[in-house]
Tab-separated table of C-alpha atoms and ligand atoms in Angstrom:
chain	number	residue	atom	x	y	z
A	106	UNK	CA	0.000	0.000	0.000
A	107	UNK	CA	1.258	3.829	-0.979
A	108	UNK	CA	2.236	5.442	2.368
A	109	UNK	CA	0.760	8.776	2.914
A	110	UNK	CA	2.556	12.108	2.232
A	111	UNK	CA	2.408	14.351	4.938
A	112	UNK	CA	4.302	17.256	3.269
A	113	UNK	CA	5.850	19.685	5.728
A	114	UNK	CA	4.396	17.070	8.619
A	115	UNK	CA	1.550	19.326	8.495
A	116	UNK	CA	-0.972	17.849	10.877
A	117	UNK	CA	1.404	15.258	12.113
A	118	UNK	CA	1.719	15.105	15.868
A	119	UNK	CA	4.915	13.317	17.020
A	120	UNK	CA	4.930	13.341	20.896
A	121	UNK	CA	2.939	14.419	23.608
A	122	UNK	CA	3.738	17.781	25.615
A	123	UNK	CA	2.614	19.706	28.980
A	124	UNK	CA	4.622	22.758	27.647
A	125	UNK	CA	2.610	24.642	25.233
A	126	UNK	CA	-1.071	24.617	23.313
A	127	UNK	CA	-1.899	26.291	20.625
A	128	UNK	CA	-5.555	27.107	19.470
A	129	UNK	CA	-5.366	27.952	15.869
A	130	UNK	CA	-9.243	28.127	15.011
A	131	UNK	CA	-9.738	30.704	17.867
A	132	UNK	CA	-6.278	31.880	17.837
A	133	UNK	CA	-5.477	31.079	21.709
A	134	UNK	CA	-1.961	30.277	22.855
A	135	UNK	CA	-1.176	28.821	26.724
A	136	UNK	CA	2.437	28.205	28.224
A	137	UNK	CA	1.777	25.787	30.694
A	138	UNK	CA	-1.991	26.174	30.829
A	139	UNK	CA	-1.775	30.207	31.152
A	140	UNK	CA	-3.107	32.229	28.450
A	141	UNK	CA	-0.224	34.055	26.672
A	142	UNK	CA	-2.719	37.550	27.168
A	143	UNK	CA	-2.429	36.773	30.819
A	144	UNK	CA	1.471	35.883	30.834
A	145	UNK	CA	1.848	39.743	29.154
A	146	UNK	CA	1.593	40.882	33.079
A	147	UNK	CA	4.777	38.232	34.086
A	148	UNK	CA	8.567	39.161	33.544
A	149	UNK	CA	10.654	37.264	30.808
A	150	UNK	CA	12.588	36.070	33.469
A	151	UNK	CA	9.496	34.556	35.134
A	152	UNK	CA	8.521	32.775	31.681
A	153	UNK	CA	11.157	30.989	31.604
A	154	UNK	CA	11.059	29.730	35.187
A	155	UNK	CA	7.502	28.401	33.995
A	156	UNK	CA	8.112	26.931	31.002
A	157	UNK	CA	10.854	24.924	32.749
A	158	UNK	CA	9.503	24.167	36.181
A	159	UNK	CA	5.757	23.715	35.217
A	160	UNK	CA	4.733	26.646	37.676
A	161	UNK	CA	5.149	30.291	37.803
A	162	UNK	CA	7.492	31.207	40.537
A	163	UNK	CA	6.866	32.430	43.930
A	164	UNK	CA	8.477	35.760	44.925
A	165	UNK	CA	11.200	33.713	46.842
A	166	UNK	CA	11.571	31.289	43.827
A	167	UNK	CA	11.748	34.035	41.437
A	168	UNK	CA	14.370	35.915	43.677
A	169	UNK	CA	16.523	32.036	43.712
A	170	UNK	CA	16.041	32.056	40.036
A	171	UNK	CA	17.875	35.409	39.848
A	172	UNK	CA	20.642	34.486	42.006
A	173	UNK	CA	21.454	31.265	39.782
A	174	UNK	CA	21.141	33.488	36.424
A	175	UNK	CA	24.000	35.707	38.080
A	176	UNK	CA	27.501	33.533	37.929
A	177	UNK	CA	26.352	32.932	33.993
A	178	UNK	CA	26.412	36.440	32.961
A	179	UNK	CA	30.162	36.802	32.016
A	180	UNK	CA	31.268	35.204	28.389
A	181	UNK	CA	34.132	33.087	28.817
A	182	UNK	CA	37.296	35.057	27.212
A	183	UNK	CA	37.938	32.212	24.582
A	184	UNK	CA	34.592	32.416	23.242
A	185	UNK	CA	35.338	36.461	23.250
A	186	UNK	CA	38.533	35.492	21.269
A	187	UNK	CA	36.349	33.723	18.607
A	188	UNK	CA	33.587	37.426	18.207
A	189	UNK	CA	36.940	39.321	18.032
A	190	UNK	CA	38.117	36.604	15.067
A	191	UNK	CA	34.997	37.456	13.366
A	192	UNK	CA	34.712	39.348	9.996
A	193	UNK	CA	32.296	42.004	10.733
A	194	UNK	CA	30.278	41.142	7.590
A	195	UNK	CA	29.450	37.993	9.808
A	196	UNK	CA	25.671	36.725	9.723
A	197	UNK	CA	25.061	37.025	13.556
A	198	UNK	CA	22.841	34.142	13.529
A	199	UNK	CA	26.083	32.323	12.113
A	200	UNK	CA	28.169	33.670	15.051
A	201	UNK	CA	25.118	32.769	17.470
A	202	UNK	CA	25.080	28.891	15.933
A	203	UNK	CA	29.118	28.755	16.413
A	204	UNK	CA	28.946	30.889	19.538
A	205	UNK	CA	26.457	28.037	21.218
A	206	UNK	CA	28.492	25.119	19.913
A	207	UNK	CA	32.008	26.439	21.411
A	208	UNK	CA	30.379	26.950	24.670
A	209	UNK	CA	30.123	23.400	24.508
A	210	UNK	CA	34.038	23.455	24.470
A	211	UNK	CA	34.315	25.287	27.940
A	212	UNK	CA	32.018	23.497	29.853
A	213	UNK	CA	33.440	20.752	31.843
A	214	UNK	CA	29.769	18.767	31.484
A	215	UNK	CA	28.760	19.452	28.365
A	216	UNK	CA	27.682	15.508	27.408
A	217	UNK	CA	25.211	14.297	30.138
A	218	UNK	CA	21.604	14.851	29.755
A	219	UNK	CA	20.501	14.453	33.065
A	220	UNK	CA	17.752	16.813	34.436
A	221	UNK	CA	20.107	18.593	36.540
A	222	UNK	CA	23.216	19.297	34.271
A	223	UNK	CA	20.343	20.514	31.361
A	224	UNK	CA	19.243	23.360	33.651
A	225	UNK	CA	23.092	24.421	34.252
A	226	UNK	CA	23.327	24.475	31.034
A	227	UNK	CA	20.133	25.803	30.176
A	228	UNK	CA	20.873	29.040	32.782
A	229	UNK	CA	23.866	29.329	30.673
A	230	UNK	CA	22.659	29.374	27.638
A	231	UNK	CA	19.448	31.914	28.654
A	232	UNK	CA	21.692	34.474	29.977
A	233	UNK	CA	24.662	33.522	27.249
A	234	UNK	CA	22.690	34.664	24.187
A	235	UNK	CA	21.752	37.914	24.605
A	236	UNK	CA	25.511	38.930	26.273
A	237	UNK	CA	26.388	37.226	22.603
A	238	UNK	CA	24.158	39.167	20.644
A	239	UNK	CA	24.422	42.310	22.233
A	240	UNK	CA	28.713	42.105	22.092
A	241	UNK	CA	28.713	40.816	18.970
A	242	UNK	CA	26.918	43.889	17.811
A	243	UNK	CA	29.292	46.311	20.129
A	244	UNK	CA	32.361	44.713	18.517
A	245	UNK	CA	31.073	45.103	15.058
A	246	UNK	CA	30.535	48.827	15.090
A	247	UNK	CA	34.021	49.251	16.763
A	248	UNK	CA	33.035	49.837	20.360
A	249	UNK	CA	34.259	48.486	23.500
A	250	UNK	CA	32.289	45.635	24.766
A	251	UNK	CA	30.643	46.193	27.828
A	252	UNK	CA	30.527	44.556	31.677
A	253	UNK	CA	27.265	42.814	31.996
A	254	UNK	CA	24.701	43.990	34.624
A	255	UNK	CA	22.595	41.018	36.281
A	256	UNK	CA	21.262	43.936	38.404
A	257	UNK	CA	19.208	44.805	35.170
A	258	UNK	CA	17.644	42.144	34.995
A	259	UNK	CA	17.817	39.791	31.413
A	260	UNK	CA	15.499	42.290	29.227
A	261	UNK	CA	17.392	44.955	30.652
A	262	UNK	CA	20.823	43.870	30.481
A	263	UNK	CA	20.495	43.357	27.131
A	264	UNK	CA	19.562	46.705	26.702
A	265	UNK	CA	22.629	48.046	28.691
A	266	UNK	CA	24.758	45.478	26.815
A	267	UNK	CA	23.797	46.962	23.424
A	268	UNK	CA	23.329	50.418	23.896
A	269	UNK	CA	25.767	51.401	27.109
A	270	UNK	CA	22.571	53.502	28.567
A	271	UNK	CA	20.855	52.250	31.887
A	272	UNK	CA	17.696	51.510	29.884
A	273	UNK	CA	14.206	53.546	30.712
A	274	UNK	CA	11.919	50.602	32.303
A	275	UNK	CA	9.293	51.225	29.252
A	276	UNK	CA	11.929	50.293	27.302
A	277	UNK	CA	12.354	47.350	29.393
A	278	UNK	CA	8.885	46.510	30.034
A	279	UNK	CA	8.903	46.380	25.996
A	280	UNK	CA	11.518	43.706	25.573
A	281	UNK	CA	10.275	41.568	28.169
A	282	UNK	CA	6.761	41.660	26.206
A	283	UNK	CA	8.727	40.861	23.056
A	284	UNK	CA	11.143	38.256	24.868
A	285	UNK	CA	7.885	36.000	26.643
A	286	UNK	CA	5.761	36.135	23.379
A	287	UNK	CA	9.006	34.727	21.139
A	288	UNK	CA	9.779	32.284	24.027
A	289	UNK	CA	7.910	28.932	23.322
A	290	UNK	CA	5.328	28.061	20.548
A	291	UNK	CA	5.266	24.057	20.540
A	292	UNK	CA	6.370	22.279	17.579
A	293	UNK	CA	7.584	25.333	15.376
A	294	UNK	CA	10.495	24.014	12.732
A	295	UNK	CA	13.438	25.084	15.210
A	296	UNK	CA	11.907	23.377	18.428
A	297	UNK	CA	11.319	20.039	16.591
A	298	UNK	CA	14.647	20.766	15.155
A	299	UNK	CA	16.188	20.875	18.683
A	300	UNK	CA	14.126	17.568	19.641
A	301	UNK	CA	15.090	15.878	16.687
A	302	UNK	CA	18.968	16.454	17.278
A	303	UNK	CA	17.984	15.628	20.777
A	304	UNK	CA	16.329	12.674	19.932
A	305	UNK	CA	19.851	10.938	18.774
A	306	UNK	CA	20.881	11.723	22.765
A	307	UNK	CA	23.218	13.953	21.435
A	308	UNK	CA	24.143	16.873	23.727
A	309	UNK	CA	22.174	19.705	23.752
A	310	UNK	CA	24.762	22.513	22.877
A	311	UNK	CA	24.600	20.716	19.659
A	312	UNK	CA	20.633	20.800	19.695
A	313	UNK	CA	20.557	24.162	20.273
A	314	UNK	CA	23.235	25.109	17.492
A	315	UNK	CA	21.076	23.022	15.389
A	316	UNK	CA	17.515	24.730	16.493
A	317	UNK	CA	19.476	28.442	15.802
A	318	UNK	CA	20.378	26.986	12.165
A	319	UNK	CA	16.525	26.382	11.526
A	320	UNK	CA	15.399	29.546	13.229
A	321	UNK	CA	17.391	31.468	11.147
A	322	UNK	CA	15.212	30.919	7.703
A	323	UNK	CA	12.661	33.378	6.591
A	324	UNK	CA	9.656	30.878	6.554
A	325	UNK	CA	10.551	30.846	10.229
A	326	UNK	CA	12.775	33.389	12.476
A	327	UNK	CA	13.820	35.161	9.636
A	328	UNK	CA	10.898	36.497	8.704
A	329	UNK	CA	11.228	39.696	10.888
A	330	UNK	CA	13.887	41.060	9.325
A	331	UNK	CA	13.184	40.118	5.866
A	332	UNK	CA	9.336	42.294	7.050
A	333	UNK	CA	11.596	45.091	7.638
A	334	UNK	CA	13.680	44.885	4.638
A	335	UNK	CA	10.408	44.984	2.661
A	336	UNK	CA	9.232	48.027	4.221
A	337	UNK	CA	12.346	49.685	4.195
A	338	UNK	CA	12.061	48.700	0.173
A	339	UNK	CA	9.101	50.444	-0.064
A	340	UNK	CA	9.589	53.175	1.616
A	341	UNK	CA	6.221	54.853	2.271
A	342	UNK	CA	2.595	54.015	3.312
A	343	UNK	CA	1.551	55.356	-0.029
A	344	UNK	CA	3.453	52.576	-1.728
A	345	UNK	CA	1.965	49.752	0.060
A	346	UNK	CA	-1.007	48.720	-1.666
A	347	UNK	CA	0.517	48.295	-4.831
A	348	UNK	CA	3.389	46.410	-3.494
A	349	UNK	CA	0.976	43.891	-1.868
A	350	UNK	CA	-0.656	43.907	-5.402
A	351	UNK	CA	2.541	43.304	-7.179
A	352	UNK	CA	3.847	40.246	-5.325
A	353	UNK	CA	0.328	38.553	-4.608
A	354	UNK	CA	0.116	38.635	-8.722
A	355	UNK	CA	3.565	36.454	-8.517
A	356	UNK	CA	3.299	32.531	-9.233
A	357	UNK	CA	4.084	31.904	-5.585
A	358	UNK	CA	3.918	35.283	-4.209
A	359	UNK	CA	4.479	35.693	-0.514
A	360	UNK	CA	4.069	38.888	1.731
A	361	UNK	CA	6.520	38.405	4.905
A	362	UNK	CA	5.051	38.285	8.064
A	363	UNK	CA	1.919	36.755	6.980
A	364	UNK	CA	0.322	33.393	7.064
A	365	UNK	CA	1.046	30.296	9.694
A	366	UNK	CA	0.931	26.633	9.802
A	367	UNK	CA	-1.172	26.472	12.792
A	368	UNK	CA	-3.250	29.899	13.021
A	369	UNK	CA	-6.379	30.434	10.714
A	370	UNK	CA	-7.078	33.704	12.279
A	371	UNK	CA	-5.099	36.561	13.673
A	372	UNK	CA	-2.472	35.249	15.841
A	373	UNK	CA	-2.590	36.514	19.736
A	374	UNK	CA	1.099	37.337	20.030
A	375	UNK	CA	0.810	39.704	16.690
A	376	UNK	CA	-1.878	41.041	17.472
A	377	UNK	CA	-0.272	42.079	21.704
A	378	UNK	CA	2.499	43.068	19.571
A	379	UNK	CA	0.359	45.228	17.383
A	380	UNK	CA	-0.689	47.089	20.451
A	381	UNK	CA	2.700	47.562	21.782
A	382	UNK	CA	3.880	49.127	19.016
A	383	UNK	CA	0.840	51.268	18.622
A	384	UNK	CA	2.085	52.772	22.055
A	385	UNK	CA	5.543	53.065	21.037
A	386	UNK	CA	4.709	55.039	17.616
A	387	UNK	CA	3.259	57.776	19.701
A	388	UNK	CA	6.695	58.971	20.585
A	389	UNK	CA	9.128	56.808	18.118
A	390	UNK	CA	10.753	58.857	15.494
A	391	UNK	CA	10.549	55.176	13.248
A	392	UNK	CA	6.773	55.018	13.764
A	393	UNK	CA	6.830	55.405	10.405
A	394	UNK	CA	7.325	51.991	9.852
A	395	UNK	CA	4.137	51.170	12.004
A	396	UNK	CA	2.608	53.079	9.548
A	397	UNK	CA	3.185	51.228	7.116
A	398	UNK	CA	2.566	47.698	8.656
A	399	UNK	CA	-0.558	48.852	9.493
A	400	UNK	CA	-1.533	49.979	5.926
A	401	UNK	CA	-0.156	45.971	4.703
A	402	UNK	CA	-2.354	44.594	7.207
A	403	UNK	CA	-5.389	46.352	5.929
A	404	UNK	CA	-4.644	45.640	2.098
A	405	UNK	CA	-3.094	41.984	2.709
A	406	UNK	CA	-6.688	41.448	4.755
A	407	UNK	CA	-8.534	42.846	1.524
A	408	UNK	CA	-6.488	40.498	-0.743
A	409	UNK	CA	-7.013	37.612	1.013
A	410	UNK	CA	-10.656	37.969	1.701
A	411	UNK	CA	-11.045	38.508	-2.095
A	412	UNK	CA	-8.524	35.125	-3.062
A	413	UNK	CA	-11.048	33.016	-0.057
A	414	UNK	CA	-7.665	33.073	1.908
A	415	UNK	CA	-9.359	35.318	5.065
A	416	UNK	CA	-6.787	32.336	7.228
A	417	UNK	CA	-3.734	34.430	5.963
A	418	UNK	CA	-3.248	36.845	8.612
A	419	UNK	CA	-0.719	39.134	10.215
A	420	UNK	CA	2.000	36.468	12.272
A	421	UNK	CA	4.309	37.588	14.941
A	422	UNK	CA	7.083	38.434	12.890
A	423	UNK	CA	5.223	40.997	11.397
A	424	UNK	CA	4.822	43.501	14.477
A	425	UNK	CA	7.992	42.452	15.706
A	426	UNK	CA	9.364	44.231	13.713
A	427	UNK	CA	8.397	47.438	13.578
A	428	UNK	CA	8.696	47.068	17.514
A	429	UNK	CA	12.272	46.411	17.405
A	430	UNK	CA	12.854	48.941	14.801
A	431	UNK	CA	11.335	51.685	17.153
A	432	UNK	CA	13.683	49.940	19.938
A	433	UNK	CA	16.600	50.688	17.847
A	434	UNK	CA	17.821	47.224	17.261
A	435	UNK	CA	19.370	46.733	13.846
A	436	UNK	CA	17.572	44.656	11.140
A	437	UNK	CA	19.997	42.229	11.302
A	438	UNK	CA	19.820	41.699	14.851
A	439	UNK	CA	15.862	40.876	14.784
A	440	UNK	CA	16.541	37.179	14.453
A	441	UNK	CA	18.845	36.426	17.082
A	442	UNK	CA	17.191	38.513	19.529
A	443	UNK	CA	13.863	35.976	18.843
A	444	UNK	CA	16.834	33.120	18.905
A	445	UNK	CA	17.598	34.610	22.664
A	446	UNK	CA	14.157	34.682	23.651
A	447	UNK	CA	13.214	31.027	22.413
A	448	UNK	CA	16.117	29.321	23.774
A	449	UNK	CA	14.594	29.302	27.098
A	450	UNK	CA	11.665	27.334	25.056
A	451	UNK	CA	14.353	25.207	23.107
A	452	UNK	CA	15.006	24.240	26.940
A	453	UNK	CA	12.281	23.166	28.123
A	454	UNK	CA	11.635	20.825	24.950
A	455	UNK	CA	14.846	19.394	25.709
A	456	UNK	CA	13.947	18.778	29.232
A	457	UNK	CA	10.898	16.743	27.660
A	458	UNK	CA	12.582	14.861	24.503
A	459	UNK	CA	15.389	13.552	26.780
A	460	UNK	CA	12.858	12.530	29.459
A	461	UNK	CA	10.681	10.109	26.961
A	462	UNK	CA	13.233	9.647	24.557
A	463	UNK	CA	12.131	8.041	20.981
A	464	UNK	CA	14.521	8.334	17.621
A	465	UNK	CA	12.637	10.948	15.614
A	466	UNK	CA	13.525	9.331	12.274
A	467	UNK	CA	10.480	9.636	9.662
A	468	UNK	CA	10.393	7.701	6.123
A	469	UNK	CA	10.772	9.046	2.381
A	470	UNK	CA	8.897	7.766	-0.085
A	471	UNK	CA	11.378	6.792	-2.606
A	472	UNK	CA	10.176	7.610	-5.852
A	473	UNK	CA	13.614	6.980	-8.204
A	474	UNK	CA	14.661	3.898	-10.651
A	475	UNK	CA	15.277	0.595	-9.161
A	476	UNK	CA	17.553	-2.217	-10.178
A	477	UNK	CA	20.436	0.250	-12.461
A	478	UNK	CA	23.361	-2.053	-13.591
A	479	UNK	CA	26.727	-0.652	-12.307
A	480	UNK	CA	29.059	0.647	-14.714
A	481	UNK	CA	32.608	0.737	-13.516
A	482	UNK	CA	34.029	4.137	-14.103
A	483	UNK	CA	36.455	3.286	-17.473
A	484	UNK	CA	33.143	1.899	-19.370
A	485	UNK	CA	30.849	5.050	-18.762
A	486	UNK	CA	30.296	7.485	-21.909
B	13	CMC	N1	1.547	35.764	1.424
B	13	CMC	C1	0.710	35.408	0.440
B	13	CMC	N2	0.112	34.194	0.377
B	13	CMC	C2	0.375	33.339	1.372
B	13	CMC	C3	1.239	33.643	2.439
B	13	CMC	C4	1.841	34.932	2.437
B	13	CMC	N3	2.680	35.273	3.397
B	13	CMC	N4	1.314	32.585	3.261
B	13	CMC	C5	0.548	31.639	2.737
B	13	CMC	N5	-0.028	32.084	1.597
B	13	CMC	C6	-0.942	31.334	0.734
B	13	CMC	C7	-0.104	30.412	-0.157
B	13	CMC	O1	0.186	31.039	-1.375
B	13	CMC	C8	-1.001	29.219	-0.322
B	13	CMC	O2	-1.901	29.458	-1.368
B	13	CMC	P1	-2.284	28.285	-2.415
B	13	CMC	O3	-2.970	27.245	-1.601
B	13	CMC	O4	-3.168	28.984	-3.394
B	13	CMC	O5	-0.982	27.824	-2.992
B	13	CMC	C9	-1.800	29.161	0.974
B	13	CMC	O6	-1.748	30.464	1.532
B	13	CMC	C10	-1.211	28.189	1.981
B	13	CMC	O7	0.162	28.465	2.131
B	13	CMC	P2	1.235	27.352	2.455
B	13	CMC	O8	2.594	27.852	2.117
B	13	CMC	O9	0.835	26.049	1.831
B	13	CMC	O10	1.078	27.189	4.018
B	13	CMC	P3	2.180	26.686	5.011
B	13	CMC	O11	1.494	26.299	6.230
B	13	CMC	O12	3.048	25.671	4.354
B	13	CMC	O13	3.101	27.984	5.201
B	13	CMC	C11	4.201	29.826	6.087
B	13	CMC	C12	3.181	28.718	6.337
B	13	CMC	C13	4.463	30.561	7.380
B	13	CMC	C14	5.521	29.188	5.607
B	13	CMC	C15	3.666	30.782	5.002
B	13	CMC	O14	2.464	31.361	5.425
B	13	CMC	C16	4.675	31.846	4.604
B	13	CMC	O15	5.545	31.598	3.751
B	13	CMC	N6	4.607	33.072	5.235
B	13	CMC	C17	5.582	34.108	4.996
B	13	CMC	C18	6.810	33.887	5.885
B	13	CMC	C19	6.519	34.189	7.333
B	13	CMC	O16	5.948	35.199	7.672
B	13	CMC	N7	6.984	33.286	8.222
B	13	CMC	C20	6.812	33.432	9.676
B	13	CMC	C21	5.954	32.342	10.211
B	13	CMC	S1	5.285	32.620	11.826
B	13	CMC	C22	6.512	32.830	12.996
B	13	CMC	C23	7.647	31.869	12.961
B	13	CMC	O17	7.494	30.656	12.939
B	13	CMC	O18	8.767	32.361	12.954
């Protein structure tokens, strides 16, 4: 009998989870049972104690948490070695994917995948990514990297890191918003990337490398900067509709930022996202760029109302990034900074795969000749 083709393993459920649920037809999302709206009122920092421990932290966990974050914060100087070895041309989700696997190098434990040793590594590797980002990004544009600040708190050092300004806490309060949202979203391609390196019980520096490879595609993690780069393209709200016209007339046509597997109708974190950036336009001198997204949200709604396609709708990538636009964060930097966000989520998969461990190892259909002769090499014309 012909197996059945599941392209893209759309529809295909491959474990069971307590970590995340997603509600496409009514466009709901829950971390650990907790509505994503509600989660909004939480810290980052308290996100990722959830996703990991199952609970939301009381004050006194929250403040332990903290504490444990702290001896993490410095990068080890070897790994600073390898951002100063850089070219500064470098794809920063390329020096995020090497930066994760030579941490692996300077950790005495890198190999065992018990409980205990994964959350070492996983405090590591949550506070590790954004001092990465954020130096990479200082060294790049010539300037002194800068002392971390645990003090600031994750959303805020990264701030600090970045800019060398004690961030203002709306700036902060931002971030974190951004930062929880990005942090976990079930079987995306990167998390099942992650499990499925994980699944071979290899370690998981190398799962993570691996899950930062897959985020970095625009179909995925990419898609917030390529949104930007589009609007920066076109340049004005006036030149929106026609751009959505232009590329929608394309064999194949695709307007960043919209559409998802899973969602049929607006999705929750877009549209929280949405709002946040509403309230940041009011004073942003990039608002323009708000502007605009709103303007491709109306005519991309029109479009796809018109084609029967009303499921196509505005994704999280899209308000990201006019959000991290009017946060200052370079285009190129809109990636990584989801990468150091859902590494806390890559985490807490991990956690889970190595806990029920089966091989993820699907079949292809093999669809070639069978039974060739073999030529040797002198005979072939
Ligand atoms: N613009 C125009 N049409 C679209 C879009 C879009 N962005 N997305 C889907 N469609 C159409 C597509 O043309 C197809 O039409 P038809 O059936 O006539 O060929 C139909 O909708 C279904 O699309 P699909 O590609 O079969 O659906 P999928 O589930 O395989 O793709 C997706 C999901 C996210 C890859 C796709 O919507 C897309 O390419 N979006 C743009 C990239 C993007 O924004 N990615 C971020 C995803 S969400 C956050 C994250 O994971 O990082």
């Amino acid at each position: 009998m012909e197996p059945t083709i599941h392209h893209g393993l759309a529809g295909v459920y491959f474990a069971e989870s307590d970590i995340c649920h997603i509600d496409g037809e009514r466009g709901e999302l829950f971390y650990r049972g907790y509505d994503i709206r509600d989660l909004t009122e939480a810290t980052y920092v308290e996100v990722v104690y959830l996703l990991w421990h199952g609970e939301l932290p009381t004050a006194k966990q929250l403040e332990d948490f903290r504490a444990e974050l702290v001896p993490h914060y410095p990068i080890p100087d070897k790994v600073m070695e390898l951002l100063l070895c850089l070219p500064p041309g470098t794809d920063p989700m390329h020096m995020l994917q090497a930066a994760a696997a030579m941490l692996a190098a300077f950790d005495q434990n890198p190999d065992e995948i018990d409980p205990d040793n994964l959350r070492r590594i996983g405090l590591s590797l949550v506070v590790q990514f954004p001092n990465l980002v954020a130096t990479f990004e200082r060294l790049r544009r010539g300037e002194a990297p800068l002392e971390p600040r645990s003090d600031l708190g994750l959303a805020g050092n990264f701030l600090w890191m970045l800019n060398g300004e004690v961030p203002n806490d709306a700036a902060i309060r931002v971030l974190n918003t951004a930062l929880l949202l990005h942090a976990e979203h079930g079987s995306n391609a990167s998390t099942f990337t992650a499990r499925t390196s994980a699944s071979t019980l290899t370690d998981a520096y190398s799962a993570i490398a691996a899950a930062v490879g897959s985020l970095k595609g625009p179909l995925h993690g990419g898609a917030n900067e390529a949104v930007m780069r589009t609007l920066e393209q076109i340049g004005s709200v006036e030149k929106i509709e026609q751009y959505v016209l232009d590329t929608l007339a394309k064999p194949r046509g695709r307007v960043m930022g919209f559409g998802h597997r899973v969602y049929r109708v607006l999705d929750p974190r877009g549209k929280i996202l949405r709002d946040v950036a509403e309230k940041l336009a009011e004073t942003s001198s990039e608002a323009k760029y708000f502007h605009m997204s709103l303007e491709m949200e109306r005519v991309m709604e029109r479009e796809m109302n018109a084609r029967g396609k009303s499921n196509i709708r505005a994704n999280l990538d899209f308000f990201s990034a006019s959000v991290y636009r009017m946060l200052g964060i370079p285009v190129d930097m809109y990636t990584p900074v989801f990468a150091v966000a859902r590494v806390s989520g890559w985490m807490a998969h991990l956690y889970e795969q190595y806990a029920d461990n089966h091989l993820v190892r699907p079949r292809l259909q093999y669809r070639g000749e069978l039974g060739k002769r073999f030529v040797p090499l002198a005979e072939r014309g």
